[in-house]
Tab-separated table of C-alpha atoms and ligand atoms in Angstrom:
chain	number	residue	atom	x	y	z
A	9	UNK	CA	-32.565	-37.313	40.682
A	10	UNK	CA	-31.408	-35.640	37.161
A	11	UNK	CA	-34.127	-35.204	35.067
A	12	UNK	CA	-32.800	-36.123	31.196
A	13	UNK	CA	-32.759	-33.110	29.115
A	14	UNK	CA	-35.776	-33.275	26.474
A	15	UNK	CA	-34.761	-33.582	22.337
A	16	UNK	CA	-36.253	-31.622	19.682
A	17	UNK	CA	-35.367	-31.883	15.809
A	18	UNK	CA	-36.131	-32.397	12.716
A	19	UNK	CA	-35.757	-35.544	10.173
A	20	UNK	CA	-36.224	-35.325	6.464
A	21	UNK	CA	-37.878	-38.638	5.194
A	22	UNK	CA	-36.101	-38.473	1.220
A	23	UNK	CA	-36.176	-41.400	-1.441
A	24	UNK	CA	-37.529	-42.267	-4.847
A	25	UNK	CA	-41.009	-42.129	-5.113
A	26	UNK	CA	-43.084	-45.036	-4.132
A	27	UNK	CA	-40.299	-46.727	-1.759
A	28	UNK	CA	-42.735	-46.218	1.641
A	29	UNK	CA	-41.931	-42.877	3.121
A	30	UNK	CA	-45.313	-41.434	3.862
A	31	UNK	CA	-46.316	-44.944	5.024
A	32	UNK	CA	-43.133	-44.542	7.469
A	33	UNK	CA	-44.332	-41.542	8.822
A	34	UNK	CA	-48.055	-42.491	9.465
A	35	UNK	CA	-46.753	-45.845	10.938
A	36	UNK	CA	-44.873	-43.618	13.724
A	37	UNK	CA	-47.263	-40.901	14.260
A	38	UNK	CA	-50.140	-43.409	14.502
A	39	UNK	CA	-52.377	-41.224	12.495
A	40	UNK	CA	-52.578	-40.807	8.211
A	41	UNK	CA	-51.122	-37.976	7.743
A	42	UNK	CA	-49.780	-38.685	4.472
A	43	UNK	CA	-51.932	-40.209	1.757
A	44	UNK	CA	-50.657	-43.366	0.654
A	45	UNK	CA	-51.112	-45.132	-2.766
A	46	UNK	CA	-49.131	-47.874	-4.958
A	47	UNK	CA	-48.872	-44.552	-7.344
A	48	UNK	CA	-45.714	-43.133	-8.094
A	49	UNK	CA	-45.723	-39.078	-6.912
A	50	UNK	CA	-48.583	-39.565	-4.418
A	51	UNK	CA	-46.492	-37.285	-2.571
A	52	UNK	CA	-46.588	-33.593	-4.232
A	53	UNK	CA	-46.357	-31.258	-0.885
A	54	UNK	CA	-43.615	-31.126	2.119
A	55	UNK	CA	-45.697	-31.937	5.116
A	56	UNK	CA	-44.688	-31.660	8.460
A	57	UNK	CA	-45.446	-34.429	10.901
A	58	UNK	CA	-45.178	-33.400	14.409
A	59	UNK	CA	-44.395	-36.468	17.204
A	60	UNK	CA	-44.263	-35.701	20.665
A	61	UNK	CA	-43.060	-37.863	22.944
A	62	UNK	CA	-41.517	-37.967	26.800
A	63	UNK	CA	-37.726	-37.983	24.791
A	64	UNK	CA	-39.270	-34.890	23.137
A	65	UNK	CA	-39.894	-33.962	19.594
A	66	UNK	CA	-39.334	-35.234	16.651
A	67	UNK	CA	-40.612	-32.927	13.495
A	68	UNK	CA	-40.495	-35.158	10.253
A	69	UNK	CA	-40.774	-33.557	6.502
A	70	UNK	CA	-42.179	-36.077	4.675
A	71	UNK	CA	-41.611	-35.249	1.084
A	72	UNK	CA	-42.255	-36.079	-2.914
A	73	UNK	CA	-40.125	-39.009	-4.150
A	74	UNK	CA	-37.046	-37.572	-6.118
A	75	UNK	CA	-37.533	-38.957	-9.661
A	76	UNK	CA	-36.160	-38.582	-13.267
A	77	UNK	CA	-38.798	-37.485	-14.917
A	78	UNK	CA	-38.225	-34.516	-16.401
A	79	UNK	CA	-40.297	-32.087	-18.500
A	80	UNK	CA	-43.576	-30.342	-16.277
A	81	UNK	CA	-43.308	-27.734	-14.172
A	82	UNK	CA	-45.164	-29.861	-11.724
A	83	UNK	CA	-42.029	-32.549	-12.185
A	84	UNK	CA	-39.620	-29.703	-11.461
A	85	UNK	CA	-41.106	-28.339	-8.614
A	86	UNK	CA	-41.568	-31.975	-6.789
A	87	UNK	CA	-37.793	-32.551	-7.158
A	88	UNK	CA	-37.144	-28.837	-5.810
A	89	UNK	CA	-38.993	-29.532	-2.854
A	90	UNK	CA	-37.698	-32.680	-1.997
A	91	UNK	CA	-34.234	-31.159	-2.618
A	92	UNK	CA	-34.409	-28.376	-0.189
A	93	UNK	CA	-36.228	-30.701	2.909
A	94	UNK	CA	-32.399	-31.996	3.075
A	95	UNK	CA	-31.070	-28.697	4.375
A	96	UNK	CA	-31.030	-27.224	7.512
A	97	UNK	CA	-32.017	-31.138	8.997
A	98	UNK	CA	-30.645	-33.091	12.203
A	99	UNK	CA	-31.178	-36.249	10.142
A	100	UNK	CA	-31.883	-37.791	6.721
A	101	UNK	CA	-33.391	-41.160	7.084
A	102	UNK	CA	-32.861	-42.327	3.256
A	103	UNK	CA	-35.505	-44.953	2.243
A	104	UNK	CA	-35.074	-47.713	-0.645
A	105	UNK	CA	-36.974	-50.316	-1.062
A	106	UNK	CA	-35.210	-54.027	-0.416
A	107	UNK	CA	-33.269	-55.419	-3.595
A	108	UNK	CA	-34.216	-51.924	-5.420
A	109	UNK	CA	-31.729	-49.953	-6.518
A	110	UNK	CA	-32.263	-48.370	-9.484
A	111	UNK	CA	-30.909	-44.782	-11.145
A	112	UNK	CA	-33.444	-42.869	-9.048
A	113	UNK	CA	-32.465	-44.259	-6.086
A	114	UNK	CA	-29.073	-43.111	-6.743
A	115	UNK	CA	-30.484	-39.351	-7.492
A	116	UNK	CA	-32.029	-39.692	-4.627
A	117	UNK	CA	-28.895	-39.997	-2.320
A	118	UNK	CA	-26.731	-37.781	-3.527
A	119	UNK	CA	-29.135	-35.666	-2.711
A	120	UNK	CA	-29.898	-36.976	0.557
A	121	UNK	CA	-25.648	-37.128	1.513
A	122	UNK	CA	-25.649	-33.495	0.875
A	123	UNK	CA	-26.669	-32.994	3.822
A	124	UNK	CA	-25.272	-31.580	6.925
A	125	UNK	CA	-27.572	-33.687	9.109
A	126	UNK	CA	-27.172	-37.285	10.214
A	127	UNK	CA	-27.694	-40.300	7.726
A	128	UNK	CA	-29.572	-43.402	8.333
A	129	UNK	CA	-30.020	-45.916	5.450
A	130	UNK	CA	-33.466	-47.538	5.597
A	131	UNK	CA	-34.110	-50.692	3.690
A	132	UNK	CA	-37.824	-50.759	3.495
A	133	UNK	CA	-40.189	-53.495	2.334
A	134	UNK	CA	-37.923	-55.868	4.056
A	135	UNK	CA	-41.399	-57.909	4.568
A	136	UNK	CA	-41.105	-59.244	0.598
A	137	UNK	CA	-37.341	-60.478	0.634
A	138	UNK	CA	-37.716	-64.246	1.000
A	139	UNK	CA	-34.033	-65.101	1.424
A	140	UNK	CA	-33.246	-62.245	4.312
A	141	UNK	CA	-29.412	-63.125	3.882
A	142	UNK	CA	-29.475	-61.450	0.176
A	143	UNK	CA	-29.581	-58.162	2.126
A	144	UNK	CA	-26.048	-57.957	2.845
A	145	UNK	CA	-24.814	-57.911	-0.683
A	146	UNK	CA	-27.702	-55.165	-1.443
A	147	UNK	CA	-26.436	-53.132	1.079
A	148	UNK	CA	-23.003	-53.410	0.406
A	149	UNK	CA	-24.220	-52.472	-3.117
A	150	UNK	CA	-25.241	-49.304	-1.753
A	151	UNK	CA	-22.554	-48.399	0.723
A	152	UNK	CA	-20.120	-48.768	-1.991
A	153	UNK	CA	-21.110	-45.910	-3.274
A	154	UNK	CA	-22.723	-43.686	-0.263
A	155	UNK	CA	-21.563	-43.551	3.311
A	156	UNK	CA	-24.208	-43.501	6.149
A	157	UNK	CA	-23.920	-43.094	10.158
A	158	UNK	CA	-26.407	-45.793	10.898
A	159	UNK	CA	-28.523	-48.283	8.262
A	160	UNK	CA	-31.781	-50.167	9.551
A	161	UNK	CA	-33.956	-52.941	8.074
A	162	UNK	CA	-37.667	-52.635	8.623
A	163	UNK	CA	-41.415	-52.878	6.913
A	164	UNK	CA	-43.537	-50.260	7.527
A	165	UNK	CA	-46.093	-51.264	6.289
A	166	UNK	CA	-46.036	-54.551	8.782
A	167	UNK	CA	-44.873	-52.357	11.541
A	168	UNK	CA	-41.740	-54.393	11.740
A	169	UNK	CA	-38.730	-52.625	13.495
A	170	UNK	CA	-39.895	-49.279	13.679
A	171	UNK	CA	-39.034	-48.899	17.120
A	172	UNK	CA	-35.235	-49.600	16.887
A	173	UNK	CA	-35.540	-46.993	14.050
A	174	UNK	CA	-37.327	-44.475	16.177
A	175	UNK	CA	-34.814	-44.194	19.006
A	176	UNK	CA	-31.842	-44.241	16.474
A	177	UNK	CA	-33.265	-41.328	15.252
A	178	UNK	CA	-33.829	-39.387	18.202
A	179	UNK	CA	-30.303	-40.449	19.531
A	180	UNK	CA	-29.260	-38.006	16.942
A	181	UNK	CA	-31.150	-34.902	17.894
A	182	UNK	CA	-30.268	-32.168	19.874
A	183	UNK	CA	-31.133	-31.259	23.458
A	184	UNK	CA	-34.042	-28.318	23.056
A	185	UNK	CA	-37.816	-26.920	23.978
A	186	UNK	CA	-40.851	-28.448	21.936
A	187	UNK	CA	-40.825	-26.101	18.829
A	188	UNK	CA	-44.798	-27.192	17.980
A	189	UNK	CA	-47.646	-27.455	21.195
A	190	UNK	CA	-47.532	-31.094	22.120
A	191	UNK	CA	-51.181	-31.849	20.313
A	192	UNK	CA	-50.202	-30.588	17.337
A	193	UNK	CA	-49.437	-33.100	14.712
A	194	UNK	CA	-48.556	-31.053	11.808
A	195	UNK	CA	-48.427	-27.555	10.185
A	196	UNK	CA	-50.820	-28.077	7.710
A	197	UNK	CA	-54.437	-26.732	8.013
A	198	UNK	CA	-57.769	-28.738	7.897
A	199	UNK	CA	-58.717	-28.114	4.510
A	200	UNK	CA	-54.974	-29.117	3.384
A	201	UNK	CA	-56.055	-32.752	4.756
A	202	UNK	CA	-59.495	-32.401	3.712
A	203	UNK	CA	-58.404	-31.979	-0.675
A	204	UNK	CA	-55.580	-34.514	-0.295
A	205	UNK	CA	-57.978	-37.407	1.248
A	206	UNK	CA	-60.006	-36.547	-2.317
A	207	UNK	CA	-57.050	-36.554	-3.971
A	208	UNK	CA	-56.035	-40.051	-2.413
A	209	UNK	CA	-59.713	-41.238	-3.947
A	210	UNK	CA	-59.144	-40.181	-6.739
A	211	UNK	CA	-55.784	-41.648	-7.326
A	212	UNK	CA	-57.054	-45.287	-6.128
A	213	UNK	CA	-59.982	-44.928	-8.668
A	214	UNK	CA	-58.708	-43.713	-12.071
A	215	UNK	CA	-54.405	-44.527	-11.689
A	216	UNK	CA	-54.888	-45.735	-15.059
A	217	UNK	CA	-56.976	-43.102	-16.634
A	218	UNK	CA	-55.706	-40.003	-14.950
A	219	UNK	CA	-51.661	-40.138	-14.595
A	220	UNK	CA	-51.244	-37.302	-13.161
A	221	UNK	CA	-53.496	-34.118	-13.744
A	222	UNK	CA	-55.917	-34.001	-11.146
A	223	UNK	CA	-55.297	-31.735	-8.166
A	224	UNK	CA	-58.147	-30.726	-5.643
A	225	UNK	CA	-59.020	-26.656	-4.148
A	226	UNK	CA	-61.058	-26.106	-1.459
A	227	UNK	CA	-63.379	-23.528	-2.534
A	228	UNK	CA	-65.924	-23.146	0.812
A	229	UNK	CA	-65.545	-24.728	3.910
A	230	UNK	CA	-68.091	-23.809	6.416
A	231	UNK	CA	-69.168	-25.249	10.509
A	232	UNK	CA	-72.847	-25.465	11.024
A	233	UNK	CA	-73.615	-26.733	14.486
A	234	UNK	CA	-72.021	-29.989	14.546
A	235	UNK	CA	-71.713	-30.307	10.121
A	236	UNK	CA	-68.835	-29.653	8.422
A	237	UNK	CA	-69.878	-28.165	5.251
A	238	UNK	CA	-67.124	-28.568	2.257
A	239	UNK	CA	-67.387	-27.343	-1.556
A	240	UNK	CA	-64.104	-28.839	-3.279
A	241	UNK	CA	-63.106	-28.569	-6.932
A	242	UNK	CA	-61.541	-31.676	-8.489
A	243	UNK	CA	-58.935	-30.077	-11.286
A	244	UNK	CA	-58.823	-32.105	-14.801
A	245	UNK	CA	-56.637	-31.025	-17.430
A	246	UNK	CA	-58.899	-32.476	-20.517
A	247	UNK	CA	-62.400	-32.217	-21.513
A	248	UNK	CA	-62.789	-36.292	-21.413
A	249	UNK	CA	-60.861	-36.245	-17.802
A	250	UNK	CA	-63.815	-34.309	-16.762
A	251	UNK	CA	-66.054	-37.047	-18.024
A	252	UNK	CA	-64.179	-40.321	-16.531
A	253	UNK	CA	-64.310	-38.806	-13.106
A	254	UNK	CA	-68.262	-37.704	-13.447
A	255	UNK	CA	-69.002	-41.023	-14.795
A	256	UNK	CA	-72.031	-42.517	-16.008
A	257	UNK	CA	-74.702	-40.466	-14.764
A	258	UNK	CA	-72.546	-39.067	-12.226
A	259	UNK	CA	-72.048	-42.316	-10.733
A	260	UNK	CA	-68.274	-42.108	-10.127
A	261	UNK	CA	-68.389	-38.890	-8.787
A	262	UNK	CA	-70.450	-39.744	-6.617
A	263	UNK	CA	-68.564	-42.774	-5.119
A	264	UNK	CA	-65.377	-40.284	-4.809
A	265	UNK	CA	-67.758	-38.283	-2.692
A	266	UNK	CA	-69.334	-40.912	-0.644
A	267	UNK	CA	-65.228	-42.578	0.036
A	268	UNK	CA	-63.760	-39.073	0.431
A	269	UNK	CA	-66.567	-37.826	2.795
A	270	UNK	CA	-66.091	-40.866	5.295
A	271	UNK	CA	-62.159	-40.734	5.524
A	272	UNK	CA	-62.916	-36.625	6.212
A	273	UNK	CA	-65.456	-38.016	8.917
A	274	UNK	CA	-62.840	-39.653	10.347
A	275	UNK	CA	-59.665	-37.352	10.282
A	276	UNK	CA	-61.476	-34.480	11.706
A	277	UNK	CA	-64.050	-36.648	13.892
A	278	UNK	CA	-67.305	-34.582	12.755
A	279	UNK	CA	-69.960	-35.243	10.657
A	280	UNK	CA	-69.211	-33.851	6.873
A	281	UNK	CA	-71.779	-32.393	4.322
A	282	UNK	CA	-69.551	-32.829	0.472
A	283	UNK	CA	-69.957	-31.112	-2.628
A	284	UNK	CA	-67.722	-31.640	-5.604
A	285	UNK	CA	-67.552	-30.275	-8.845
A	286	UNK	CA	-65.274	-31.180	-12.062
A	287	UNK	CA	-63.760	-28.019	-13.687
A	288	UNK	CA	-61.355	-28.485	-16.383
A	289	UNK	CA	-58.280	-25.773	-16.186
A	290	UNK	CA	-56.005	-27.421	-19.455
A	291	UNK	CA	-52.097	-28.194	-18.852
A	292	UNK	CA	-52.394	-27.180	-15.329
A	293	UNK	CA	-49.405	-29.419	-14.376
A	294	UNK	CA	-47.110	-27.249	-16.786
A	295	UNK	CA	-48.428	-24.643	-15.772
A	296	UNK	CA	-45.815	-22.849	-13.396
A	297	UNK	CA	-48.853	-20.107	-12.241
A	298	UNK	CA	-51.378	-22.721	-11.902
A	299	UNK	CA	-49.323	-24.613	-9.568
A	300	UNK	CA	-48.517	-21.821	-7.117
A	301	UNK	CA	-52.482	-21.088	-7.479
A	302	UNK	CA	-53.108	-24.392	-6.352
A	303	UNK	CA	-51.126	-24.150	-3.272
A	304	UNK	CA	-48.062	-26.255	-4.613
A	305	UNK	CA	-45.527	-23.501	-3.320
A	306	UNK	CA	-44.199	-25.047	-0.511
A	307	UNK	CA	-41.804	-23.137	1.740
A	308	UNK	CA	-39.730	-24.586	4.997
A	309	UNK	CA	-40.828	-23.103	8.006
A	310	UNK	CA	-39.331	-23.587	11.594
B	23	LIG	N1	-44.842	-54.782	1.148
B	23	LIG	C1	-44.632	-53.555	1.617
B	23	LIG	N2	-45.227	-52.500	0.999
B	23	LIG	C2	-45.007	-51.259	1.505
B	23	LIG	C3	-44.172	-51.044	2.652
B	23	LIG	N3	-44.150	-49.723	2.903
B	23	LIG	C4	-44.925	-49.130	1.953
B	23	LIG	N4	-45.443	-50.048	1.109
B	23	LIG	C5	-46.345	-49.801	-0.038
B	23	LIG	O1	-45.639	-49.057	-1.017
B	23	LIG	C6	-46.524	-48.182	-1.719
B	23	LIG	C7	-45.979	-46.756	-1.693
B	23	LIG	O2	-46.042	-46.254	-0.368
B	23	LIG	P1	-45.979	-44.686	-0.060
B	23	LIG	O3	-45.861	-44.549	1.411
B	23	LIG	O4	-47.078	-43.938	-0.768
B	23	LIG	O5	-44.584	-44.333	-0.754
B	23	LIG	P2	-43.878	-42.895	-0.878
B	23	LIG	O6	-42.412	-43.152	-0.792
B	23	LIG	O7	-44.451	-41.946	0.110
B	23	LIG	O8	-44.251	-42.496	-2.367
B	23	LIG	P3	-44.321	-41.011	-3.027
B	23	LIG	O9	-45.165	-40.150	-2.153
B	23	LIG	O10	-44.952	-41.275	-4.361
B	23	LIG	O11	-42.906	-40.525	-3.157
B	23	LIG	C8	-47.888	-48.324	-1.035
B	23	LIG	O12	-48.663	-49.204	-1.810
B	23	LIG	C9	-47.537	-48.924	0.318
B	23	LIG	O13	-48.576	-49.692	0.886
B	23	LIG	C10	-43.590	-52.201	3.304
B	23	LIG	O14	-42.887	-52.134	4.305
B	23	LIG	N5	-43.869	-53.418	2.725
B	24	LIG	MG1	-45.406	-40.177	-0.127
């Protein structure tokens, strides 16, 4: 009997913001890797999501949504590092969102046909299209202007079709050795997980109040017996930022910390002492120095 040679690659998950990469990506590793919100730009690193399976591996780079917004350094540096996850790829899977197609979208695949890789067209959200058959003149919309080796329909939020997806994908990447130990589900560290589950909190709390300027630093992160101990600074850009996330007698703060202290329980499986603090650093988001201090200089490894 011939054993079949194991795969190994990896696929760059690209799009406008907000059309369901990151939710993608959880759905197939089974695990949040990504947070998740109905935000714009939840997205702000390149994370690597590591499955291993008996085909083999499959690395995805899940990445910020490539918008039009111009202006911050923060802007800039989201549509840089989207921009250079489509290099050096086996495949782009290119997500829209069903009956979307907007400007942004079409930024967002010229820079995802650039690459040398494989393209597969995703049509996401295919859970809220009513009349299913409508789908064939949006796609045609798109392939009209962008050409694509394989195009699949599914909701990942619902789970629907992921599979089909899955093994188109790893159809398309090479024969070769796991790069990453099988357990390992990503390159990022602990206390990389540990400031963007705060950072998801915070989003879901204040989306209204605080577009876009908070950012969370792990300043101390200590293991007492079977207690995680975490000190983590929540980054405002304004004086009165620094008072909507405090709250009334601390009160919202202190929800943040009870929400972000449970989803830590869970993603590391230990029991978690939380402290956070409120510092304001002004403008950090246009702030080219700031950002890199912050840990926002993201750099492809393999
Ligand atoms: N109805 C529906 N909603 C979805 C689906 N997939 C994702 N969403 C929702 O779309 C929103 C955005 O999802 P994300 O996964 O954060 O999108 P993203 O592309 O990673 O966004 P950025 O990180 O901002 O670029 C969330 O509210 C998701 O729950 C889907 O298949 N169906
Ligand atoms: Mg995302």
């Amino acid at each position: 009997m011939t054993k079949k040679n194991k795969k190994c690659g990896y696929a760059a998950v690209l799009g406008r913001p907000n059309v369901g990469k990151s939710t993608l990506i959880n759905q197939i590793i089974q695990q949040k890797l990504s947070i998740v919100s109905h935000k714009p730009q939840t997205t702000r690193h390149q994370i690597l999501a590591i499955h291993t399976t008996d085909r083999g591996q499959l690395i995805f780079i899940d990445t910020p949504g490539i918008h039009n917004q111009k202006g911050t350094a923060l802007n800039k540096h989201l549509n840089q590092t989207a921009q250079s996850s489509s290099f050096g790829v086996d495949v782009v899977l290119f997500l829209v969102e069903a009956m979307k197609w907007t400007d942004e979208d079409k930024r967002a695949a010229k820079v995802a046909c650039r690459s040398d890789g494989k393209k597969i067209l995703v049509i996401n959200k295919v859970d809220k299209v009513k009349h299913k058959e409508q789908l064939l003149t949006f796609v045609q919309t798109i392939l009209n202007e962008f050409e694509f080796d394989a195009i699949h329909y599914i909701s990942a939020l619902k789970n629907k079709q992921i599979t089909p997806l899955e093994d188109s994908v790893f159809d398309y990447l090479p024969e070769g050795e796991p790069i990453f130990d099988e357990d390992q589900v990503s390159d990022r560290s602990t206390q990389f997980f540990v400031s963007e589950l705060i950072r998801e909190q915070l989003m879901l709390r204040f989306h209204q109040e605080l577009p876009y300027s908070t950012s969370v630093s792990i300043e101390q992160y200590e293991v007492k017996g079977v207690i995680h101990h975490i000190h983590a600074i929540i980054w405002v850009e304004r004086k009165n930022q620094k008072g909507i996330v405090i709250g009334r007698q601390g009160e919202a703060l202190k929800q943040i910390g009870v929400k972000s202290r449970k989803e830590i329980e869970q993603f590391i499986g230990a029991r978690v002492n939380l402290k956070l603090w409120v510092k304001v650093q002004s403008s950090w988001t246009d702030d080219a120095k700031a950002i890199d201090a912050l840990g926002y200089q993201d750099t492809f490894k393999d």
